Coordinates of C-alpha atoms in Angstrom, one line a residue:
Chain Q
M1 CA -15.5 -10.5 -18.1
E2 CA -12.4 -12.1 -16.5
V3 CA -11.7 -10.9 -12.9
R4 CA -8.4 -9.0 -12.8
Y5 CA -6.0 -9.1 -9.8
D6 CA -3.4 -6.4 -9.6
F7 CA -0.9 -5.1 -7.0
G8 CA -1.4 -1.6 -5.7
G9 CA 2.1 -1.0 -4.5
D10 CA 3.3 -3.2 -1.6
E11 CA 0.2 -3.1 0.6
Y12 CA -2.8 -3.3 -1.6
V13 CA -4.4 -5.7 -4.0
F14 CA -7.0 -4.3 -6.5
V15 CA -9.6 -6.8 -7.7
D16 CA -11.5 -5.5 -10.8
F17 CA -14.6 -7.3 -11.9
D18 CA -16.0 -5.1 -14.7
I19 CA -15.5 -1.7 -16.4
E20 CA -19.3 -1.2 -16.3
M21 CA -21.6 -0.5 -13.4
S22 CA -24.4 -3.0 -12.8
L23 CA -26.2 -4.3 -9.7
E24 CA -25.3 -7.9 -10.7
V25 CA -21.5 -7.2 -10.4
N26 CA -21.9 -5.0 -7.3
F27 CA -23.9 -7.8 -5.5
K28 CA -21.0 -10.1 -6.3
V29 CA -18.4 -7.7 -5.0
L30 CA -20.3 -7.1 -1.8
S31 CA -21.0 -10.7 -1.1
I32 CA -17.3 -11.5 -1.5
C33 CA -16.4 -8.5 0.8
Q34 CA -18.9 -9.6 3.4
D35 CA -17.5 -13.1 3.2
L36 CA -14.0 -11.8 3.7
E37 CA -15.2 -9.8 6.7
R38 CA -16.9 -12.9 8.3
E39 CA -13.9 -15.1 7.6
P40 CA -10.9 -12.9 7.4
I41 CA -7.7 -13.9 5.7
P42 CA -4.9 -13.5 8.3
G43 CA -2.7 -10.5 7.3
V44 CA -5.5 -8.6 5.7
I45 CA -6.2 -5.2 7.4
E46 CA -9.4 -4.5 5.6
V47 CA -11.4 -4.9 2.5
C48 CA -12.9 -1.9 0.7
P49 CA -15.8 -2.5 -1.8
G50 CA -16.0 -0.4 -4.9
N51 CA -18.8 -0.2 -7.5
A52 CA -17.4 -3.0 -9.7
S53 CA -14.1 -3.8 -7.9
Y54 CA -12.7 -4.0 -4.5
L55 CA -9.4 -3.1 -2.7
V56 CA -7.6 -5.2 -0.1
H57 CA -5.2 -3.6 2.3
Y58 CA -2.8 -6.1 3.8
R59 CA 0.5 -6.5 5.6
P60 CA 3.0 -8.3 3.3
E61 CA 5.0 -9.3 6.4
E62 CA 2.1 -11.5 7.4
I63 CA 0.9 -12.9 4.1
E64 CA 2.9 -13.1 0.8
P65 CA 1.3 -11.1 -2.0
D66 CA 1.0 -14.1 -4.4
K67 CA -0.5 -16.3 -1.7
L68 CA -3.0 -13.6 -0.9
V69 CA -4.1 -13.4 -4.5
K70 CA -4.5 -17.1 -4.6
E71 CA -6.8 -17.1 -1.6
L72 CA -8.8 -14.2 -3.0
R73 CA -9.3 -16.2 -6.2
Q74 CA -10.6 -19.0 -4.2
R75 CA -13.1 -16.8 -2.4
E76 CA -14.2 -15.5 -5.8
H77 CA -15.0 -19.0 -7.0
Q78 CA -17.0 -19.7 -3.8
A79 CA -19.0 -16.4 -4.2
D80 CA -21.7 -17.9 -6.5
R81 CA -22.8 -20.0 -3.6
I82 CA -23.4 -17.0 -1.3
A83 CA -27.2 -16.7 -1.4
S84 CA -27.7 -13.5 0.7
I85 CA -26.1 -10.2 1.6
S86 CA -26.7 -8.4 4.9
S87 CA -28.5 -5.2 3.9
R88 CA -30.0 -2.4 6.0
M89 CA -33.1 -0.5 5.0
V90 CA -32.5 3.1 6.0
D91 CA -35.1 5.9 5.9
I92 CA -33.8 9.2 4.6
P93 CA -36.3 12.1 4.9
V94 CA -35.7 14.6 2.1
L95 CA -37.0 18.2 1.6
Y96 CA -37.0 18.3 -2.2
D97 CA -36.7 21.7 -4.0
D98 CA -35.5 23.3 -0.8
P99 CA -34.4 27.0 -0.5
W100 CA -30.7 26.4 0.5
T101 CA -29.6 24.3 -2.5
K102 CA -31.6 26.6 -4.9
E103 CA -29.6 29.5 -3.5
C104 CA -26.4 27.5 -3.9
A105 CA -27.3 26.7 -7.5
R106 CA -28.0 30.4 -8.2
Q107 CA -24.6 31.3 -6.8
F108 CA -22.7 28.9 -9.0
G109 CA -25.0 29.4 -12.1
D110 CA -22.0 30.3 -14.3
R111 CA -20.7 26.8 -13.9
H112 CA -23.9 25.0 -14.9
Q113 CA -25.3 23.7 -18.2
D114 CA -28.5 25.8 -17.9
P115 CA -28.6 28.4 -15.1
S116 CA -32.0 29.7 -16.2
V117 CA -33.7 26.8 -14.4
T118 CA -33.1 25.1 -11.0
N119 CA -31.0 21.9 -11.0
L120 CA -34.2 19.9 -10.2
E121 CA -36.0 21.4 -13.2
Y122 CA -32.9 20.7 -15.4
L123 CA -32.9 17.0 -14.2
M124 CA -36.7 16.8 -15.0
R125 CA -36.1 18.1 -18.5
I126 CA -33.2 15.8 -19.4
N127 CA -35.0 12.8 -18.0
G128 CA -38.3 13.6 -19.8
F129 CA -40.5 14.8 -16.8
S130 CA -42.9 17.7 -17.0
D131 CA -44.5 17.4 -13.6
K132 CA -42.4 18.1 -10.5
Q133 CA -44.3 15.7 -8.2
E134 CA -43.9 12.9 -10.8
F135 CA -40.2 13.5 -10.8
I136 CA -39.9 13.5 -7.0
H137 CA -42.0 10.3 -7.0
A138 CA -39.6 8.7 -9.5
H139 CA -36.5 9.9 -7.6
S140 CA -37.8 8.7 -4.2
G141 CA -40.0 5.7 -5.2
R142 CA -37.5 2.9 -5.4
P143 CA -34.7 2.6 -2.8
Y144 CA -31.0 3.3 -3.6
W145 CA -28.5 0.5 -3.3
I146 CA -25.4 1.8 -1.5
S147 CA -22.9 0.2 -3.9
M148 CA -19.8 1.9 -2.4
V149 CA -18.8 4.2 0.5
G150 CA -15.8 6.5 0.5
F151 CA -14.2 9.6 -1.0
V152 CA -14.5 11.4 2.4
P153 CA -16.1 9.9 5.5
G154 CA -19.8 9.4 5.0
T155 CA -20.0 9.8 1.2
A156 CA -22.0 6.9 -0.3
W157 CA -22.8 6.1 -3.9
G158 CA -26.6 5.3 -4.2
Y159 CA -27.7 3.4 -7.3
Q160 CA -31.4 3.3 -7.7
M161 CA -32.9 -0.2 -7.9
V162 CA -34.6 0.2 -11.2
P163 CA -33.9 -1.2 -14.7
R164 CA -31.2 0.7 -16.6
S165 CA -33.8 2.2 -18.9
R166 CA -35.5 3.9 -16.0
A167 CA -32.3 5.1 -14.2
L168 CA -32.3 8.8 -13.7
Q169 CA -29.1 10.3 -15.1
A170 CA -27.5 13.7 -14.9
P171 CA -24.2 15.2 -16.1
K172 CA -22.0 16.8 -13.5
Y173 CA -21.5 20.6 -13.4
V174 CA -19.5 21.9 -16.4
R175 CA -17.0 23.2 -13.8
P176 CA -17.2 21.9 -10.2
R177 CA -18.6 24.3 -7.5
T178 CA -16.3 25.4 -4.8
D179 CA -19.1 25.1 -2.2
T180 CA -22.1 22.9 -1.4
P181 CA -24.1 22.9 1.8
E182 CA -23.8 20.0 4.2
R183 CA -26.5 17.4 3.8
T184 CA -27.4 18.3 0.2
V185 CA -29.1 15.5 -1.7
S186 CA -27.6 15.4 -5.2
H187 CA -27.5 13.4 -8.4
G188 CA -24.6 12.8 -10.8
G189 CA -24.2 10.2 -13.5
A190 CA -26.5 7.4 -12.4
F191 CA -25.8 8.0 -8.7
M192 CA -27.5 9.7 -5.8
A193 CA -25.2 11.1 -3.2
I194 CA -25.6 13.2 0.0
Y195 CA -22.8 15.6 0.9
P196 CA -21.5 14.7 4.4
V197 CA -19.7 18.0 4.9
R198 CA -19.8 21.4 3.3
G199 CA -17.4 21.6 0.4
P200 CA -16.7 21.5 -3.3
G201 CA -18.7 19.3 -5.7
G202 CA -20.1 18.7 -9.1
Y203 CA -23.4 16.8 -8.7
Q204 CA -26.8 18.4 -9.4
L205 CA -28.5 19.8 -6.3
I206 CA -32.1 18.7 -5.7
G207 CA -32.9 18.7 -2.0
M208 CA -31.8 18.7 1.6
T209 CA -32.0 16.0 4.3
P210 CA -32.3 17.1 7.9
V211 CA -30.3 14.1 9.1
P212 CA -26.5 14.0 9.1
V213 CA -24.6 11.3 7.2
Y214 CA -21.4 12.1 9.0
E215 CA -21.1 13.4 12.6
P216 CA -17.5 13.6 13.8
E217 CA -18.6 14.5 17.4
G218 CA -20.5 11.2 17.7
R219 CA -23.5 12.7 19.5
L220 CA -26.2 10.7 17.8
V221 CA -26.4 7.2 19.2
D222 CA -26.8 5.5 15.8
L223 CA -23.6 7.0 14.5
R224 CA -21.5 6.6 17.6
E225 CA -19.4 3.7 16.5
T226 CA -18.1 4.8 13.1
R227 CA -19.5 8.4 13.0
I228 CA -21.0 7.8 9.6
L229 CA -24.4 6.5 8.5
A230 CA -23.6 4.6 5.2
K231 CA -22.6 1.0 5.0
A232 CA -22.0 -0.7 1.7
A233 CA -25.1 -2.8 0.8
D234 CA -27.5 -0.5 2.6
R235 CA -30.8 0.3 0.9
W236 CA -31.6 4.0 1.4
K237 CA -35.3 4.9 0.9
L238 CA -35.7 8.6 0.3
R239 CA -38.9 9.9 1.8
P240 CA -40.2 13.3 0.6
I241 CA -41.1 15.5 3.6
D242 CA -42.4 19.1 4.0
R243 CA -40.8 22.0 5.8
E244 CA -42.6 21.4 9.0
E245 CA -41.3 17.9 9.4
F246 CA -37.9 19.0 8.2
D247 CA -37.7 21.5 11.1
A248 CA -39.0 19.0 13.6
I249 CA -36.3 16.5 12.6
R250 CA -33.6 19.2 12.6
A251 CA -34.6 20.1 16.2
A252 CA -34.3 16.4 17.3
V253 CA -30.9 16.2 15.6
E254 CA -29.7 19.4 17.3
A255 CA -30.9 18.1 20.6
G256 CA -29.0 14.8 20.0
T257 CA -32.2 12.7 20.4
Y258 CA -32.9 11.8 16.8
R259 CA -33.0 8.1 16.1
Y260 CA -32.5 6.8 12.5
R261 CA -35.0 4.3 11.2
I262 CA -32.8 1.4 10.3
I263 CA -34.0 -2.2 9.7
E264 CA -31.5 -5.1 9.3
Q265 CA -32.6 -7.5 6.5
E266 CA -31.1 -10.3 4.5
F267 CA -31.1 -9.5 0.8
R268 CA -31.2 -12.3 -1.8
P269 CA -30.0 -11.2 -5.2
A270 CA -31.4 -14.3 -7.0
I271 CA -34.9 -13.5 -5.8
Y272 CA -34.5 -9.8 -6.5
F273 CA -33.6 -10.5 -10.2
E274 CA -36.7 -12.8 -10.6
D275 CA -39.0 -9.9 -9.9
P276 CA -37.4 -6.8 -8.5
E277 CA -40.6 -4.9 -7.9
R278 CA -42.3 -7.7 -6.0
Y279 CA -39.2 -8.5 -3.9
L280 CA -38.6 -4.8 -3.0
N281 CA -42.2 -4.4 -2.0
R282 CA -42.0 -7.5 0.2
L283 CA -38.8 -6.3 1.9
H284 CA -40.5 -2.9 2.4
E285 CA -43.6 -4.5 4.0
E286 CA -41.4 -6.6 6.3
A287 CA -39.4 -3.5 7.3
R288 CA -42.6 -1.6 8.1
A289 CA -43.9 -4.5 10.2
C290 CA -40.6 -4.6 12.0
S291 CA -40.5 -0.9 12.8
K292 CA -44.1 -1.1 14.2
S293 CA -43.5 -4.0 16.5
Chain A
M1 CA 2.0 19.5 29.5
L2 CA 3.2 21.5 26.6
K3 CA 1.9 25.0 26.0
I4 CA 1.7 26.2 22.4
L5 CA 2.9 29.8 22.2
R6 CA 2.9 30.1 18.4
P7 CA 1.4 27.3 16.3
G8 CA 3.6 27.5 13.2
L9 CA 2.1 27.2 9.7
Q10 CA 0.2 24.0 10.2
T11 CA 1.1 21.8 13.1
T12 CA -0.9 18.7 13.8
I13 CA -0.9 15.7 16.2
Q14 CA 0.0 12.5 14.3
D15 CA 0.8 9.0 15.1
A16 CA 1.4 5.8 13.1
G17 CA -2.1 6.1 11.6
R18 CA -5.7 5.0 11.9
F19 CA -6.1 1.7 10.0
G20 CA -9.2 -0.4 9.2
W21 CA -11.6 2.4 8.3
Y22 CA -10.7 3.1 4.7
H23 CA -13.9 1.3 3.7
I24 CA -16.0 4.0 5.3
G25 CA -14.0 6.8 3.7
M26 CA -11.7 7.4 6.6
P27 CA -8.1 7.7 5.5
P28 CA -5.2 6.5 7.8
S29 CA -3.8 10.0 8.4
G30 CA -0.6 9.7 10.6
A31 CA 2.9 11.1 10.2
M32 CA 3.7 11.7 6.5
D33 CA 7.4 11.0 6.9
Q34 CA 7.2 7.8 8.9
F35 CA 11.0 7.3 9.2
S36 CA 11.7 10.7 10.8
F37 CA 8.7 10.3 13.1
R38 CA 9.6 6.8 14.2
A39 CA 13.2 7.6 14.7
G40 CA 12.2 10.6 16.8
N41 CA 10.0 8.4 19.1
L42 CA 12.9 5.9 19.5
L43 CA 15.2 8.7 20.5
V44 CA 12.9 9.7 23.4
G45 CA 12.3 6.1 24.5
N46 CA 8.8 5.7 23.1
D47 CA 7.1 3.0 21.0
Q48 CA 7.7 4.0 17.4
G49 CA 4.1 4.9 16.9
A50 CA 3.5 7.3 19.8
A51 CA 1.7 10.6 19.0
A52 CA 3.9 13.5 18.1
L53 CA 3.6 17.0 16.5
E54 CA 4.1 17.2 12.8
T55 CA 5.1 20.7 11.5
T56 CA 4.8 22.1 8.0
F57 CA 7.5 24.5 6.7
Q58 CA 7.4 26.7 9.8
G59 CA 7.4 25.0 13.2
P60 CA 5.8 26.1 16.5
H61 CA 7.1 27.7 19.7
L62 CA 6.4 25.7 22.8
E63 CA 6.8 26.0 26.5
A64 CA 7.2 23.0 28.8
A65 CA 4.8 23.2 31.8
A66 CA 6.7 20.4 33.5
E67 CA 9.9 18.4 32.9
V68 CA 9.8 16.6 29.6
T69 CA 12.3 15.0 27.1
V70 CA 11.9 15.9 23.4
A71 CA 13.6 15.2 20.1
V72 CA 13.0 17.2 16.9
T73 CA 13.6 15.2 13.7
G74 CA 12.6 15.4 10.0
A75 CA 13.1 18.4 7.8
P76 CA 16.1 20.5 9.1
L77 CA 15.0 23.7 10.7
E78 CA 16.5 26.3 13.0
L79 CA 15.9 25.0 16.6
R80 CA 16.4 27.0 19.7
L81 CA 16.1 26.1 23.4
N82 CA 15.6 29.2 25.6
G83 CA 17.1 31.2 22.7
E84 CA 20.2 29.1 22.4
P85 CA 20.8 26.9 19.3
A86 CA 19.9 23.3 19.9
P87 CA 20.5 20.2 17.8
M88 CA 18.0 18.1 15.9
W89 CA 17.9 14.3 16.2
V90 CA 19.0 14.5 19.8
A91 CA 17.0 13.9 23.0
L92 CA 16.8 17.2 24.8
A93 CA 15.8 17.7 28.5
L94 CA 13.3 20.5 29.1
R95 CA 12.5 21.8 32.6
A96 CA 9.3 23.6 33.5
G97 CA 9.3 27.0 31.8
D98 CA 11.8 26.1 29.1
R99 CA 10.9 27.3 25.7
L100 CA 11.5 25.4 22.5
Q101 CA 11.4 27.5 19.3
C102 CA 11.2 25.9 15.8
G103 CA 11.9 28.2 12.9
Q104 CA 11.6 27.6 9.1
V105 CA 12.8 24.6 7.3
A106 CA 16.1 24.9 5.3
A107 CA 15.1 21.9 3.2
G108 CA 12.2 19.5 3.1
V109 CA 8.7 20.2 4.5
R110 CA 7.8 18.4 7.7
S111 CA 9.6 18.0 11.0
Y112 CA 8.5 16.0 14.1
I113 CA 8.5 17.0 17.7
C114 CA 8.5 13.8 19.6
V115 CA 8.0 13.8 23.4
S116 CA 8.8 11.2 25.9
G117 CA 5.5 9.6 26.8
G118 CA 3.8 10.8 23.6
I119 CA 1.2 13.4 23.2
D120 CA -1.9 12.3 25.1
V121 CA -5.2 13.3 23.3
P122 CA -8.1 10.8 23.2
E123 CA -7.8 7.9 20.7
L124 CA -10.6 8.0 18.1
L125 CA -11.1 4.8 16.1
G126 CA -7.8 3.5 17.4
S127 CA -5.6 6.5 16.7
R128 CA -4.7 10.0 17.9
S129 CA -3.9 11.3 14.4
T130 CA -5.5 14.5 13.1
Y131 CA -7.6 14.3 9.9
L132 CA -8.1 17.9 9.0
L133 CA -10.6 17.5 6.2
G134 CA -12.9 15.3 8.3
R135 CA -12.4 17.5 11.5
F136 CA -11.4 14.3 13.3
G137 CA -8.8 13.3 15.9
G138 CA -5.9 15.3 17.4
V139 CA -7.1 18.5 19.1
G140 CA -10.8 18.8 18.1
G141 CA -10.0 17.7 14.5
R142 CA -7.9 20.8 13.9
A143 CA -4.3 22.0 13.8
V144 CA -2.9 23.2 17.1
A145 CA -3.4 26.8 17.9
A146 CA -1.8 29.4 20.3
H147 CA -2.8 28.8 23.9
D148 CA -3.5 25.1 23.4
L149 CA -2.3 23.0 26.3
L150 CA -1.2 19.5 25.2
R151 CA -1.1 16.7 27.8
V152 CA 1.9 14.4 27.7
G153 CA 1.7 10.7 28.6
A154 CA 3.7 9.0 31.3
P155 CA 7.4 8.6 30.1
R156 CA 8.7 5.0 30.0
R157 CA 12.2 6.1 31.1
N158 CA 13.5 9.1 33.0
A159 CA 15.0 12.2 31.5
A160 CA 18.5 11.4 32.9
E161 CA 18.6 8.2 30.9
L162 CA 17.4 9.7 27.7
T163 CA 19.1 13.1 27.5
G164 CA 21.8 13.3 24.9
R165 CA 20.8 10.2 22.9
R166 CA 21.4 11.0 19.3
L167 CA 21.0 9.4 15.9
D168 CA 24.1 7.9 14.3
A169 CA 24.9 10.3 11.5
R170 CA 25.1 7.4 9.0
L171 CA 21.3 6.7 9.6
L172 CA 20.2 10.3 9.0
P173 CA 17.8 10.7 6.0
S174 CA 18.6 13.3 3.4
F175 CA 16.1 15.9 2.0
P176 CA 17.0 16.4 -1.7
E177 CA 15.3 18.7 -4.2
A178 CA 14.8 15.8 -6.6
A179 CA 13.6 12.3 -5.7
E180 CA 13.2 9.0 -7.5
L181 CA 10.0 7.3 -6.6
R182 CA 9.6 3.5 -7.2
I183 CA 6.1 2.6 -8.5
L184 CA 4.1 -0.5 -9.4
M185 CA 2.3 0.4 -12.6
G186 CA -1.2 -1.0 -13.0
L187 CA -4.7 -0.5 -11.5
C188 CA -6.5 1.4 -14.3
S189 CA -3.3 2.1 -16.4
Y190 CA -5.1 0.2 -19.3
R191 CA -6.7 3.6 -20.0
L192 CA -3.4 5.1 -21.1
T193 CA -1.6 4.5 -24.4
E194 CA 1.7 2.6 -24.2
E195 CA 3.5 5.7 -25.4
S196 CA 1.9 7.7 -22.5
I197 CA 3.1 5.2 -19.9
A198 CA 6.6 5.3 -21.4
Q199 CA 6.6 9.1 -21.3
F200 CA 5.4 9.1 -17.7
L201 CA 8.3 6.9 -16.7
N202 CA 10.9 8.7 -18.8
T203 CA 10.3 12.4 -18.0
P204 CA 10.5 14.5 -14.9
W205 CA 7.5 15.7 -12.9
E206 CA 7.2 18.8 -10.8
V207 CA 5.3 19.2 -7.5
S208 CA 2.7 22.0 -7.9
T209 CA 1.6 24.4 -5.2
E210 CA -1.4 22.2 -4.5
A211 CA 0.4 19.6 -2.4
D212 CA -0.8 18.7 1.1
R213 CA -1.6 15.8 3.4
I214 CA -4.4 14.7 1.0
G215 CA -2.4 14.5 -2.1
Y216 CA 0.3 16.1 -4.4
R217 CA -0.6 17.4 -7.8
I218 CA 2.3 16.9 -10.1
H219 CA 2.8 18.5 -13.5
G220 CA 4.8 17.2 -16.5
A221 CA 4.2 15.8 -19.9
G222 CA 0.5 15.0 -19.4
F223 CA -1.3 11.8 -20.3
Q224 CA -2.8 10.3 -23.5
F225 CA -5.8 7.9 -23.3
R226 CA -6.8 5.0 -25.4
D227 CA -10.0 5.6 -27.4
R228 CA -13.2 4.0 -26.1
E229 CA -16.9 4.0 -25.9
P230 CA -17.6 5.1 -22.2
P231 CA -18.8 2.1 -20.2
F232 CA -22.2 2.6 -18.4
G233 CA -21.7 4.5 -15.2
A234 CA -18.2 5.6 -15.9
G235 CA -18.8 9.2 -17.2
S236 CA -17.9 10.6 -20.5
D237 CA -14.4 12.0 -19.8
P238 CA -11.6 9.7 -21.1
S239 CA -10.1 9.7 -17.6
N240 CA -13.4 8.5 -16.0
V241 CA -13.9 4.9 -14.7
V242 CA -16.7 3.3 -12.7
D243 CA -15.7 4.4 -9.2
V244 CA -12.9 2.4 -7.6
G245 CA -10.9 2.4 -4.3
Y246 CA -7.7 4.5 -4.4
P247 CA -4.7 3.0 -2.6
V248 CA -2.6 5.4 -0.5
G249 CA 0.3 6.2 -2.8
S250 CA -1.7 5.8 -6.0
I251 CA -1.6 8.3 -8.9
Q252 CA -4.7 9.3 -10.6
V253 CA -5.0 11.4 -13.8
P254 CA -8.1 13.5 -13.9
G255 CA -8.6 15.1 -17.3
G256 CA -5.2 13.8 -18.4
K257 CA -3.4 17.1 -17.7
E258 CA -1.9 16.4 -14.3
G259 CA -1.3 13.6 -11.8
I260 CA -2.5 13.5 -8.2
L261 CA -0.4 11.3 -5.9
L262 CA -2.6 10.4 -2.9
M263 CA -1.0 10.7 0.5
R264 CA -2.1 9.7 4.1
D265 CA -5.3 11.9 4.2
A266 CA -6.3 10.5 0.9
V267 CA -9.8 10.6 -0.6
T268 CA -10.5 6.8 -0.4
G269 CA -12.2 6.3 -3.8
G270 CA -13.7 7.9 -6.8
G271 CA -14.1 7.8 -10.6
Y272 CA -10.8 8.8 -12.0
A273 CA -8.4 6.3 -13.6
T274 CA -5.4 5.4 -11.3
I275 CA -2.3 4.3 -13.1
G276 CA -0.1 2.9 -10.4
T277 CA 1.0 3.0 -6.8
V278 CA 4.2 4.4 -5.3
I279 CA 5.7 2.0 -2.8
Q280 CA 4.9 2.9 0.8
C281 CA 8.5 3.6 2.0
D282 CA 8.9 6.2 -0.8
L283 CA 6.0 8.2 0.5
D284 CA 8.4 9.6 3.1
R285 CA 10.3 11.2 0.2
V286 CA 7.1 12.7 -1.2
A287 CA 6.2 14.0 2.3
Q288 CA 9.4 16.1 2.3
A289 CA 9.0 17.4 -1.3
A290 CA 8.0 21.1 -1.5
P291 CA 6.3 22.8 -4.5
R292 CA 8.7 22.8 -7.5
A293 CA 10.6 19.8 -6.2
R294 CA 11.0 17.2 -9.0
F295 CA 10.1 13.5 -9.1
R296 CA 11.1 10.8 -11.5
F297 CA 9.3 7.5 -11.4
R298 CA 10.9 4.1 -11.8
A299 CA 8.7 1.1 -12.4
V300 CA 9.4 -1.9 -10.1
T301 CA 7.9 -5.3 -9.6
I302 CA 6.2 -6.6 -6.4
Q303 CA 9.4 -8.5 -5.6
D304 CA 11.5 -5.3 -5.9
A305 CA 8.9 -3.5 -3.7
L306 CA 9.1 -6.2 -1.0
R307 CA 12.9 -6.1 -1.0
L308 CA 12.9 -2.2 -0.7
R309 CA 10.4 -2.5 2.1
A310 CA 12.6 -4.9 4.0
Q311 CA 15.6 -2.5 3.6
Y312 CA 13.5 0.4 5.0
K313 CA 12.5 -1.7 8.0
S314 CA 16.1 -2.7 8.6
R315 CA 17.1 0.9 8.7
L316 CA 14.6 1.6 11.4
R317 CA 15.9 -1.5 13.3
A318 CA 19.4 0.0 12.9
V319 CA 18.2 3.1 14.7
A320 CA 16.9 1.1 17.6
D321 CA 20.1 -1.0 17.7
S322 CA 22.4 2.0 17.7
L323 CA 20.4 3.6 20.5
A324 CA 20.7 0.4 22.6
L325 CA 24.4 0.5 22.0
F326 CA 24.6 4.1 23.0
D327 CA 22.7 3.3 26.2
S328 CA 25.2 0.6 27.2
V329 CA 28.5 2.1 26.2
G330 CA 28.0 5.7 24.9
W331 CA 29.2 6.7 21.4
L332 CA 32.4 5.0 20.5
G333 CA 35.0 7.6 19.8
Q334 CA 33.1 10.6 21.1

C-alpha cells in the first residue's frame, strides 16, 4: 500500500502506512519513529507512533509543511535499511481470574454479550478453549508487542506475537462500562490492554496486575521520568501468579520499593520473521541470563 | 500568595502547555483560550506563557496575602475588587488583604486570572498546567479548592509600573454565540461518503452539554460511511479504524451520530475515524463556546492555515506593542 502523507491542521502531519494491523507494518512505523528520535528534524516537537501510522507534531514557523513532508518521505525510503529496533522485555505479573474484575463484570452484566459466564470464560468459548489453564497459557505464553501508546497516559496496545490464525480475539462490550478497576488486564479486538486508571471501558476483563502502569506521583524509581511504564516497541511478557505473590508485590509497590524487571534488547524484525518462535525463545533466554547476572 | 476563598465551578492552573509527551498519552493541557491567556500575561508584565488561573463559567473569590498585580481576561464576567466593580483587561494592584471576586460569565466560558510573576507550582514534565483526567500538574492534579494557598513567582516589574495598563479596545476578542471554524479536511475522512463531507461543511453544528477540556461533542446532520469489509484489527463498526494518533483539534465520528472535537486535554489516540483538524488559532473560539453554541466549518488549505496562523500571531504582537507604547507615553487621547 502507498504511504499517505496528510496535514492535520497547521501543526501535525499524519503518515498512514496501512488500513490493516500487522507486525510488519508496525515494525516499519516504529523503526522510522526511532530513527526520527535519534536524528530529529529541526522544527519537529515530537513523533507519535500509531499501530499502522504515525503523527508528527511540528512548528510551522521552524519548518515549512511541504519541506517536512519531503524529509519524512526520505526517512521512509531509508527505513528498509534499519535492521533493528530498541525493544525492552518487561515482566508483567498477572493474577488471572481475580475476584475484583469478576465483581466488576457482574456489576455491568447488562452491557455484556453473555452475562451468565465470566469475561474470561466468554473469551475461552469464542476462541475455542475448554480448559482455563490452557487459555491462560495461550494468553500469557508469547509476549505482547507494544505497538502504540496513548489514549490516556499509560495505556498501551499489546499485540501478541503469534501468527494471525492464533491471535486471541474478543469483541468489545455491547455498551461500554462506566467503571473499570485500575490495573485491570483486558482484551479487546486483537489487543491486550491494562487500565492505567479507574474509569470507563469496553474491553473484556480477565485479570489484575499488582504493578501500576501509570503513577502520577512518581514514587516508583522505574517510572520516575515519565510516570508511565509503556514505551512503544516494548515486549510485555505476562506471567501468571497466585494470590500470595500478588499480595507480596502489592506490598512492595505500596512501600515504594518495587522494581520492575526490564531488560533492554535490540530486536531484529528480519530474524523474527524467519522463525518467530525460535527468535523469541532466544531473546527470552538472553533476558533471563541478563537478569541473573 | 493568593488565598482561594471560593473556588468557582472549575478553576485550574494552566500555562502555555506541556509539549513533547503526546507519544506517551500525555496531552498538552494548558490554557484553552490562548489569546486571552497570553494577553493577560502581557498586561501584568509576564512572559506570555506564565502560569495563570483558568476559570469555567463561574470564577473564584481570592484574597491577596501580599501585594500583587493581576489582570482578568477572557470571557466577560462580573469582577469586583473589595466589593467595588473593577474592569477586565486592565492591570489591577492588590494589597495584602484585598479581595478579588469573579462572578458568572455573561458570554463565553473561560476567563483568566493572570498574576505578575505567575503562579508558582512545581513544573512537571516542563509545565505547570493541570491535567485533570490524569491527576497531573497544577495543585496535586486537581482543580483549586477553598483554602488553597497559591504561591506567586517574583514579579519582573513593580506594581507602580504595571497598574492601569490596559488592552487597546481594538484588540479585544469577541465572544459570539456562533463561530466559524476553519478546518483542514483529511486524516481518515476517506471513510465518509462525498455527500457526507459536503453536508458536514454546509450545515450548522451545535455544541452538546458534553463539552470540556478533553473535547467537545457536537450534534448536527450526522455522518454517512462508505461501505467496506472491515480491515484486520480495525473493529466491525463503520467508524472504526486501526488505532491512530489524534491531533489536538481533530474531529472524530464514533458511530457516525456525533462528532468529537478534541481539545487540549485530548485523548491522544484511538480507533475512531478522524475526518479533519481545526486550525490551532480557532481552538480559542471553541474554548469560549458554551453548550448550544453553534459552529460552522469552512474547509481551508494548508496555505490558508499558515496565513491565518501568522495573522493570529501578529495580533498578539500588536498587544505587546500597544503595551510598550502605553508604558512610554500613556494612552493617546485618554
